[in-house]
Amino acid sequence: MNTENVVNHLRILWRTDKVIADIRLRHLLASLGMRALAALIAVFGLMMFELAAYFWLVQIWSAITAAVILGAVDVAIAAILFALASRSPSGRELELANDIHGASIEALQLEARAFQSQVTGVMSHPLDAALPHLMVPLISIIVKSLRRHTSDSSTSHT
């Protein structure tokens, strides 16, 4: 496990999360602003149309029937506007940020698995981890003892 890789992946993950949140916030604000502007324009426009339609309908039907018809038309128009405002195409920026986010998560998971395998390997076989470091001193001790043993045995034979 390389700590530089982990830190790098965490930094990328943090940055992509910031980008994703920024994109979503901008989209939310733009959508909210568009909805508010659409509602304001619709209110003023509908007031004028309703005034004209009311005067026209009063000549044909009663005042109550004219008001009910205009109210139903207003509700239908408002529903159409909110349906249009709620449709949001996902942009390429958001898709790219989500892809980078996913890749960063996968890389962090790989690093965590590598670290876990190292830890379990050391914990299950501690001598396996220490053996390569102990080989050189052990070999030199064995060689020195063999030399002493051969030198002691050669001096005793003469």
mmCIF file with all atom_site columns, C-alpha atoms in Angstrom:
data_model
loop_
_atom_site.group_PDB
_atom_site.id
_atom_site.type_symbol
_atom_site.label_atom_id
_atom_site.label_alt_id
_atom_site.label_comp_id
_atom_site.label_asym_id
_atom_site.label_entity_id
_atom_site.label_seq_id
_atom_site.pdbx_PDB_ins_code
_atom_site.Cartn_x
_atom_site.Cartn_y
_atom_site.Cartn_z
_atom_site.occupancy
_atom_site.B_iso_or_equiv
_atom_site.pdbx_formal_charge
_atom_site.auth_seq_id
_atom_site.auth_comp_id
_atom_site.auth_asym_id
_atom_site.auth_atom_id
_atom_site.pdbx_PDB_model_num
ATOM 1   C CA . MET A 1 1   ? 0.000   0.000   0.000   1.00 0.00 ? 1   MET A CA 1
ATOM 2   C CA . ASN A 1 2   ? 1.419   3.301   -1.070  1.00 0.00 ? 2   ASN A CA 1
ATOM 3   C CA . THR A 1 3   ? 0.322   6.207   1.105   1.00 0.00 ? 3   THR A CA 1
ATOM 4   C CA . GLU A 1 4   ? 0.986   8.675   -1.712  1.00 0.00 ? 4   GLU A CA 1
ATOM 5   C CA . ASN A 1 5   ? -1.513  6.813   -3.886  1.00 0.00 ? 5   ASN A CA 1
ATOM 6   C CA . VAL A 1 6   ? -4.090  6.796   -1.103  1.00 0.00 ? 6   VAL A CA 1
ATOM 7   C CA . VAL A 1 7   ? -3.651  10.519  -0.480  1.00 0.00 ? 7   VAL A CA 1
ATOM 8   C CA . ASN A 1 8   ? -3.802  11.214  -4.217  1.00 0.00 ? 8   ASN A CA 1
ATOM 9   C CA . HIS A 1 9   ? -6.980  9.156   -4.608  1.00 0.00 ? 9   HIS A CA 1
ATOM 10  C CA . LEU A 1 10  ? -8.552  10.871  -1.606  1.00 0.00 ? 10  LEU A CA 1
ATOM 11  C CA . ARG A 1 11  ? -7.648  14.278  -3.038  1.00 0.00 ? 11  ARG A CA 1
ATOM 12  C CA . ILE A 1 12  ? -9.188  13.351  -6.398  1.00 0.00 ? 12  ILE A CA 1
ATOM 13  C CA . LEU A 1 13  ? -12.268 12.003  -4.630  1.00 0.00 ? 13  LEU A CA 1
ATOM 14  C CA . TRP A 1 14  ? -12.643 15.228  -2.640  1.00 0.00 ? 14  TRP A CA 1
ATOM 15  C CA . ARG A 1 15  ? -12.223 17.407  -5.730  1.00 0.00 ? 15  ARG A CA 1
ATOM 16  C CA . THR A 1 16  ? -14.723 15.418  -7.790  1.00 0.00 ? 16  THR A CA 1
ATOM 17  C CA . ASP A 1 17  ? -17.212 15.551  -4.934  1.00 0.00 ? 17  ASP A CA 1
ATOM 18  C CA . LYS A 1 18  ? -16.797 19.335  -4.919  1.00 0.00 ? 18  LYS A CA 1
ATOM 19  C CA . VAL A 1 19  ? -17.294 19.485  -8.700  1.00 0.00 ? 19  VAL A CA 1
ATOM 20  C CA . ILE A 1 20  ? -20.378 17.265  -8.540  1.00 0.00 ? 20  ILE A CA 1
ATOM 21  C CA . ALA A 1 21  ? -21.872 19.342  -5.726  1.00 0.00 ? 21  ALA A CA 1
ATOM 22  C CA . ASP A 1 22  ? -21.089 22.566  -7.611  1.00 0.00 ? 22  ASP A CA 1
ATOM 23  C CA . ILE A 1 23  ? -22.698 21.281  -10.822 1.00 0.00 ? 23  ILE A CA 1
ATOM 24  C CA . ARG A 1 24  ? -25.787 20.116  -8.965  1.00 0.00 ? 24  ARG A CA 1
ATOM 25  C CA . LEU A 1 25  ? -26.046 23.404  -7.073  1.00 0.00 ? 25  LEU A CA 1
ATOM 26  C CA . ARG A 1 26  ? -25.713 25.461  -10.259 1.00 0.00 ? 26  ARG A CA 1
ATOM 27  C CA . HIS A 1 27  ? -28.361 23.304  -11.928 1.00 0.00 ? 27  HIS A CA 1
ATOM 28  C CA . LEU A 1 28  ? -30.660 23.639  -8.930  1.00 0.00 ? 28  LEU A CA 1
ATOM 29  C CA . LEU A 1 29  ? -30.237 27.418  -8.797  1.00 0.00 ? 29  LEU A CA 1
ATOM 30  C CA . ALA A 1 30  ? -30.759 27.791  -12.538 1.00 0.00 ? 30  ALA A CA 1
ATOM 31  C CA . SER A 1 31  ? -33.836 25.597  -12.409 1.00 0.00 ? 31  SER A CA 1
ATOM 32  C CA . LEU A 1 32  ? -35.209 27.470  -9.421  1.00 0.00 ? 32  LEU A CA 1
ATOM 33  C CA . GLY A 1 33  ? -34.537 30.827  -11.081 1.00 0.00 ? 33  GLY A CA 1
ATOM 34  C CA . MET A 1 34  ? -36.199 29.685  -14.282 1.00 0.00 ? 34  MET A CA 1
ATOM 35  C CA . ARG A 1 35  ? -39.221 28.453  -12.337 1.00 0.00 ? 35  ARG A CA 1
ATOM 36  C CA . ALA A 1 36  ? -39.532 31.742  -10.465 1.00 0.00 ? 36  ALA A CA 1
ATOM 37  C CA . LEU A 1 37  ? -39.214 33.798  -13.658 1.00 0.00 ? 37  LEU A CA 1
ATOM 38  C CA . ALA A 1 38  ? -41.684 31.557  -15.454 1.00 0.00 ? 38  ALA A CA 1
ATOM 39  C CA . ALA A 1 39  ? -44.138 31.887  -12.600 1.00 0.00 ? 39  ALA A CA 1
ATOM 40  C CA . LEU A 1 40  ? -43.802 35.678  -12.521 1.00 0.00 ? 40  LEU A CA 1
ATOM 41  C CA . ILE A 1 41  ? -44.274 36.064  -16.253 1.00 0.00 ? 41  ILE A CA 1
ATOM 42  C CA . ALA A 1 42  ? -47.130 33.591  -16.214 1.00 0.00 ? 42  ALA A CA 1
ATOM 43  C CA . VAL A 1 43  ? -48.875 35.501  -13.467 1.00 0.00 ? 43  VAL A CA 1
ATOM 44  C CA . PHE A 1 44  ? -48.720 38.834  -15.306 1.00 0.00 ? 44  PHE A CA 1
ATOM 45  C CA . GLY A 1 45  ? -49.555 37.311  -18.661 1.00 0.00 ? 45  GLY A CA 1
ATOM 46  C CA . LEU A 1 46  ? -52.380 35.287  -17.315 1.00 0.00 ? 46  LEU A CA 1
ATOM 47  C CA . MET A 1 47  ? -53.811 38.271  -15.517 1.00 0.00 ? 47  MET A CA 1
ATOM 48  C CA . MET A 1 48  ? -54.111 40.085  -18.833 1.00 0.00 ? 48  MET A CA 1
ATOM 49  C CA . PHE A 1 49  ? -55.450 37.052  -20.705 1.00 0.00 ? 49  PHE A CA 1
ATOM 50  C CA . GLU A 1 50  ? -57.841 36.269  -17.907 1.00 0.00 ? 50  GLU A CA 1
ATOM 51  C CA . LEU A 1 51  ? -59.145 39.793  -17.844 1.00 0.00 ? 51  LEU A CA 1
ATOM 52  C CA . ALA A 1 52  ? -59.787 39.672  -21.578 1.00 0.00 ? 52  ALA A CA 1
ATOM 53  C CA . ALA A 1 53  ? -61.199 36.137  -21.434 1.00 0.00 ? 53  ALA A CA 1
ATOM 54  C CA . TYR A 1 54  ? -63.397 37.004  -18.481 1.00 0.00 ? 54  TYR A CA 1
ATOM 55  C CA . PHE A 1 55  ? -64.986 39.924  -20.284 1.00 0.00 ? 55  PHE A CA 1
ATOM 56  C CA . TRP A 1 56  ? -65.523 37.704  -23.331 1.00 0.00 ? 56  TRP A CA 1
ATOM 57  C CA . LEU A 1 57  ? -66.961 34.762  -21.346 1.00 0.00 ? 57  LEU A CA 1
ATOM 58  C CA . VAL A 1 58  ? -69.266 36.952  -19.264 1.00 0.00 ? 58  VAL A CA 1
ATOM 59  C CA . GLN A 1 59  ? -71.039 37.887  -22.485 1.00 0.00 ? 59  GLN A CA 1
ATOM 60  C CA . ILE A 1 60  ? -71.651 34.176  -23.257 1.00 0.00 ? 60  ILE A CA 1
ATOM 61  C CA . TRP A 1 61  ? -72.089 32.589  -19.772 1.00 0.00 ? 61  TRP A CA 1
ATOM 62  C CA . SER A 1 62  ? -72.501 33.751  -16.250 1.00 0.00 ? 62  SER A CA 1
ATOM 63  C CA . ALA A 1 63  ? -69.682 35.335  -14.238 1.00 0.00 ? 63  ALA A CA 1
ATOM 64  C CA . ILE A 1 64  ? -69.256 32.227  -12.061 1.00 0.00 ? 64  ILE A CA 1
ATOM 65  C CA . THR A 1 65  ? -68.898 29.867  -15.011 1.00 0.00 ? 65  THR A CA 1
ATOM 66  C CA . ALA A 1 66  ? -66.378 32.192  -16.650 1.00 0.00 ? 66  ALA A CA 1
ATOM 67  C CA . ALA A 1 67  ? -64.256 32.309  -13.460 1.00 0.00 ? 67  ALA A CA 1
ATOM 68  C CA . VAL A 1 68  ? -64.308 28.479  -13.103 1.00 0.00 ? 68  VAL A CA 1
ATOM 69  C CA . ILE A 1 69  ? -63.196 27.960  -16.709 1.00 0.00 ? 69  ILE A CA 1
ATOM 70  C CA . LEU A 1 70  ? -60.361 30.460  -16.347 1.00 0.00 ? 70  LEU A CA 1
ATOM 71  C CA . GLY A 1 71  ? -59.243 28.868  -13.049 1.00 0.00 ? 71  GLY A CA 1
ATOM 72  C CA . ALA A 1 72  ? -59.058 25.422  -14.670 1.00 0.00 ? 72  ALA A CA 1
ATOM 73  C CA . VAL A 1 73  ? -57.013 26.813  -17.569 1.00 0.00 ? 73  VAL A CA 1
ATOM 74  C CA . ASP A 1 74  ? -54.625 28.483  -15.068 1.00 0.00 ? 74  ASP A CA 1
ATOM 75  C CA . VAL A 1 75  ? -54.065 25.242  -13.178 1.00 0.00 ? 75  VAL A CA 1
ATOM 76  C CA . ALA A 1 76  ? -53.375 23.347  -16.437 1.00 0.00 ? 76  ALA A CA 1
ATOM 77  C CA . ILE A 1 77  ? -50.857 25.945  -17.597 1.00 0.00 ? 77  ILE A CA 1
ATOM 78  C CA . ALA A 1 78  ? -49.095 25.914  -14.195 1.00 0.00 ? 78  ALA A CA 1
ATOM 79  C CA . ALA A 1 79  ? -48.846 22.099  -14.299 1.00 0.00 ? 79  ALA A CA 1
ATOM 80  C CA . ILE A 1 80  ? -47.318 22.224  -17.775 1.00 0.00 ? 80  ILE A CA 1
ATOM 81  C CA . LEU A 1 81  ? -44.766 24.855  -16.692 1.00 0.00 ? 81  LEU A CA 1
ATOM 82  C CA . PHE A 1 82  ? -43.684 22.881  -13.621 1.00 0.00 ? 82  PHE A CA 1
ATOM 83  C CA . ALA A 1 83  ? -43.387 19.694  -15.672 1.00 0.00 ? 83  ALA A CA 1
ATOM 84  C CA . LEU A 1 84  ? -41.150 21.480  -18.166 1.00 0.00 ? 84  LEU A CA 1
ATOM 85  C CA . ALA A 1 85  ? -39.032 23.040  -15.419 1.00 0.00 ? 85  ALA A CA 1
ATOM 86  C CA . SER A 1 86  ? -38.505 19.738  -13.629 1.00 0.00 ? 86  SER A CA 1
ATOM 87  C CA . ARG A 1 87  ? -37.053 18.045  -16.713 1.00 0.00 ? 87  ARG A CA 1
ATOM 88  C CA . SER A 1 88  ? -33.305 18.321  -16.436 1.00 0.00 ? 88  SER A CA 1
ATOM 89  C CA . PRO A 1 89  ? -30.911 16.922  -18.980 1.00 0.00 ? 89  PRO A CA 1
ATOM 90  C CA . SER A 1 90  ? -27.757 15.589  -17.328 1.00 0.00 ? 90  SER A CA 1
ATOM 91  C CA . GLY A 1 91  ? -24.760 17.381  -18.669 1.00 0.00 ? 91  GLY A CA 1
ATOM 92  C CA . ARG A 1 92  ? -21.479 15.922  -19.840 1.00 0.00 ? 92  ARG A CA 1
ATOM 93  C CA . GLU A 1 93  ? -19.680 17.641  -16.967 1.00 0.00 ? 93  GLU A CA 1
ATOM 94  C CA . LEU A 1 94  ? -21.707 15.757  -14.399 1.00 0.00 ? 94  LEU A CA 1
ATOM 95  C CA . GLU A 1 95  ? -21.179 12.435  -16.183 1.00 0.00 ? 95  GLU A CA 1
ATOM 96  C CA . LEU A 1 96  ? -17.420 13.027  -16.363 1.00 0.00 ? 96  LEU A CA 1
ATOM 97  C CA . ALA A 1 97  ? -17.266 13.988  -12.692 1.00 0.00 ? 97  ALA A CA 1
ATOM 98  C CA . ASN A 1 98  ? -19.253 10.867  -11.766 1.00 0.00 ? 98  ASN A CA 1
ATOM 99  C CA . ASP A 1 99  ? -16.878 8.686   -13.834 1.00 0.00 ? 99  ASP A CA 1
ATOM 100 C CA . ILE A 1 100 ? -13.813 10.169  -12.127 1.00 0.00 ? 100 ILE A CA 1
ATOM 101 C CA . HIS A 1 101 ? -15.500 9.763   -8.757  1.00 0.00 ? 101 HIS A CA 1
ATOM 102 C CA . GLY A 1 102 ? -16.179 6.097   -9.466  1.00 0.00 ? 102 GLY A CA 1
ATOM 103 C CA . ALA A 1 103 ? -12.623 5.467   -10.650 1.00 0.00 ? 103 ALA A CA 1
ATOM 104 C CA . SER A 1 104 ? -11.246 7.125   -7.535  1.00 0.00 ? 104 SER A CA 1
ATOM 105 C CA . ILE A 1 105 ? -13.442 4.978   -5.296  1.00 0.00 ? 105 ILE A CA 1
ATOM 106 C CA . GLU A 1 106 ? -12.295 1.837   -7.132  1.00 0.00 ? 106 GLU A CA 1
ATOM 107 C CA . ALA A 1 107 ? -8.639  2.828   -6.766  1.00 0.00 ? 107 ALA A CA 1
ATOM 108 C CA . LEU A 1 108 ? -9.104  3.431   -3.042  1.00 0.00 ? 108 LEU A CA 1
ATOM 109 C CA . GLN A 1 109 ? -10.771 0.042   -2.695  1.00 0.00 ? 109 GLN A CA 1
ATOM 110 C CA . LEU A 1 110 ? -7.841  -1.619  -4.474  1.00 0.00 ? 110 LEU A CA 1
ATOM 111 C CA . GLU A 1 111 ? -5.380  0.124   -2.160  1.00 0.00 ? 111 GLU A CA 1
ATOM 112 C CA . ALA A 1 112 ? -7.423  -0.954  0.864   1.00 0.00 ? 112 ALA A CA 1
ATOM 113 C CA . ARG A 1 113 ? -7.498  -4.566  -0.351  1.00 0.00 ? 113 ARG A CA 1
ATOM 114 C CA . ALA A 1 114 ? -3.735  -4.521  -0.902  1.00 0.00 ? 114 ALA A CA 1
ATOM 115 C CA . PHE A 1 115 ? -3.205  -3.127  2.579   1.00 0.00 ? 115 PHE A CA 1
ATOM 116 C CA . GLN A 1 116 ? -5.561  -5.709  4.047   1.00 0.00 ? 116 GLN A CA 1
ATOM 117 C CA . SER A 1 117 ? -3.717  -8.549  2.326   1.00 0.00 ? 117 SER A CA 1
ATOM 118 C CA . GLN A 1 118 ? -0.391  -7.209  3.606   1.00 0.00 ? 118 GLN A CA 1
ATOM 119 C CA . VAL A 1 119 ? -1.706  -6.935  7.142   1.00 0.00 ? 119 VAL A CA 1
ATOM 120 C CA . THR A 1 120 ? -3.289  -10.385 7.128   1.00 0.00 ? 120 THR A CA 1
ATOM 121 C CA . GLY A 1 121 ? -0.113  -11.836 5.631   1.00 0.00 ? 121 GLY A CA 1
ATOM 122 C CA . VAL A 1 122 ? 2.030   -10.349 8.368   1.00 0.00 ? 122 VAL A CA 1
ATOM 123 C CA . MET A 1 123 ? -0.448  -11.263 11.074  1.00 0.00 ? 123 MET A CA 1
ATOM 124 C CA . SER A 1 124 ? -0.884  -14.873 9.943   1.00 0.00 ? 124 SER A CA 1
ATOM 125 C CA . HIS A 1 125 ? 2.809   -15.550 9.270   1.00 0.00 ? 125 HIS A CA 1
ATOM 126 C CA . PRO A 1 126 ? 4.968   -13.040 11.156  1.00 0.00 ? 126 PRO A CA 1
ATOM 127 C CA . LEU A 1 127 ? 8.129   -15.066 10.511  1.00 0.00 ? 127 LEU A CA 1
ATOM 128 C CA . ASP A 1 128 ? 7.543   -14.883 6.766   1.00 0.00 ? 128 ASP A CA 1
ATOM 129 C CA . ALA A 1 129 ? 7.737   -11.111 6.942   1.00 0.00 ? 129 ALA A CA 1
ATOM 130 C CA . ALA A 1 130 ? 10.782  -11.120 9.237   1.00 0.00 ? 130 ALA A CA 1
ATOM 131 C CA . LEU A 1 131 ? 12.644  -14.016 7.586   1.00 0.00 ? 131 LEU A CA 1
ATOM 132 C CA . PRO A 1 132 ? 14.146  -12.074 4.631   1.00 0.00 ? 132 PRO A CA 1
ATOM 133 C CA . HIS A 1 133 ? 15.566  -9.504  7.057   1.00 0.00 ? 133 HIS A CA 1
ATOM 134 C CA . LEU A 1 134 ? 17.015  -12.184 9.319   1.00 0.00 ? 134 LEU A CA 1
ATOM 135 C CA . MET A 1 135 ? 18.537  -14.357 6.558   1.00 0.00 ? 135 MET A CA 1
ATOM 136 C CA . VAL A 1 136 ? 21.750  -12.372 6.050   1.00 0.00 ? 136 VAL A CA 1
ATOM 137 C CA . PRO A 1 137 ? 22.726  -12.210 9.749   1.00 0.00 ? 137 PRO A CA 1
ATOM 138 C CA . LEU A 1 138 ? 21.799  -15.874 10.251  1.00 0.00 ? 138 LEU A CA 1
ATOM 139 C CA . ILE A 1 139 ? 23.868  -16.978 7.256   1.00 0.00 ? 139 ILE A CA 1
ATOM 140 C CA . SER A 1 140 ? 26.875  -14.958 8.432   1.00 0.00 ? 140 SER A CA 1
ATOM 141 C CA . ILE A 1 141 ? 26.606  -16.462 11.944  1.00 0.00 ? 141 ILE A CA 1
ATOM 142 C CA . ILE A 1 142 ? 26.377  -19.978 10.496  1.00 0.00 ? 142 ILE A CA 1
ATOM 143 C CA . VAL A 1 143 ? 29.368  -19.357 8.217   1.00 0.00 ? 143 VAL A CA 1
ATOM 144 C CA . LYS A 1 144 ? 31.431  -17.952 11.115  1.00 0.00 ? 144 LYS A CA 1
ATOM 145 C CA . SER A 1 145 ? 30.559  -20.889 13.340  1.00 0.00 ? 145 SER A CA 1
ATOM 146 C CA . LEU A 1 146 ? 31.467  -23.337 10.575  1.00 0.00 ? 146 LEU A CA 1
ATOM 147 C CA . ARG A 1 147 ? 34.789  -21.576 10.064  1.00 0.00 ? 147 ARG A CA 1
ATOM 148 C CA . ARG A 1 148 ? 35.534  -21.756 13.788  1.00 0.00 ? 148 ARG A CA 1
ATOM 149 C CA . HIS A 1 149 ? 34.480  -25.335 13.854  1.00 0.00 ? 149 HIS A CA 1
ATOM 150 C CA . THR A 1 150 ? 36.716  -26.213 10.879  1.00 0.00 ? 150 THR A CA 1
ATOM 151 C CA . SER A 1 151 ? 39.609  -24.175 12.250  1.00 0.00 ? 151 SER A CA 1
ATOM 152 C CA . ASP A 1 152 ? 39.249  -25.786 15.688  1.00 0.00 ? 152 ASP A CA 1
ATOM 153 C CA . SER A 1 153 ? 39.092  -29.248 14.169  1.00 0.00 ? 153 SER A CA 1
ATOM 154 C CA . SER A 1 154 ? 42.095  -28.589 11.899  1.00 0.00 ? 154 SER A CA 1
ATOM 155 C CA . THR A 1 155 ? 44.234  -27.345 14.832  1.00 0.00 ? 155 THR A CA 1
ATOM 156 C CA . SER A 1 156 ? 43.296  -30.350 16.931  1.00 0.00 ? 156 SER A CA 1
ATOM 157 C CA . HIS A 1 157 ? 44.330  -32.775 14.097  1.00 0.00 ? 157 HIS A CA 1
ATOM 158 C CA . THR A 1 158 ? 47.811  -31.398 13.798  1.00 0.00 ? 158 THR A CA 1
#
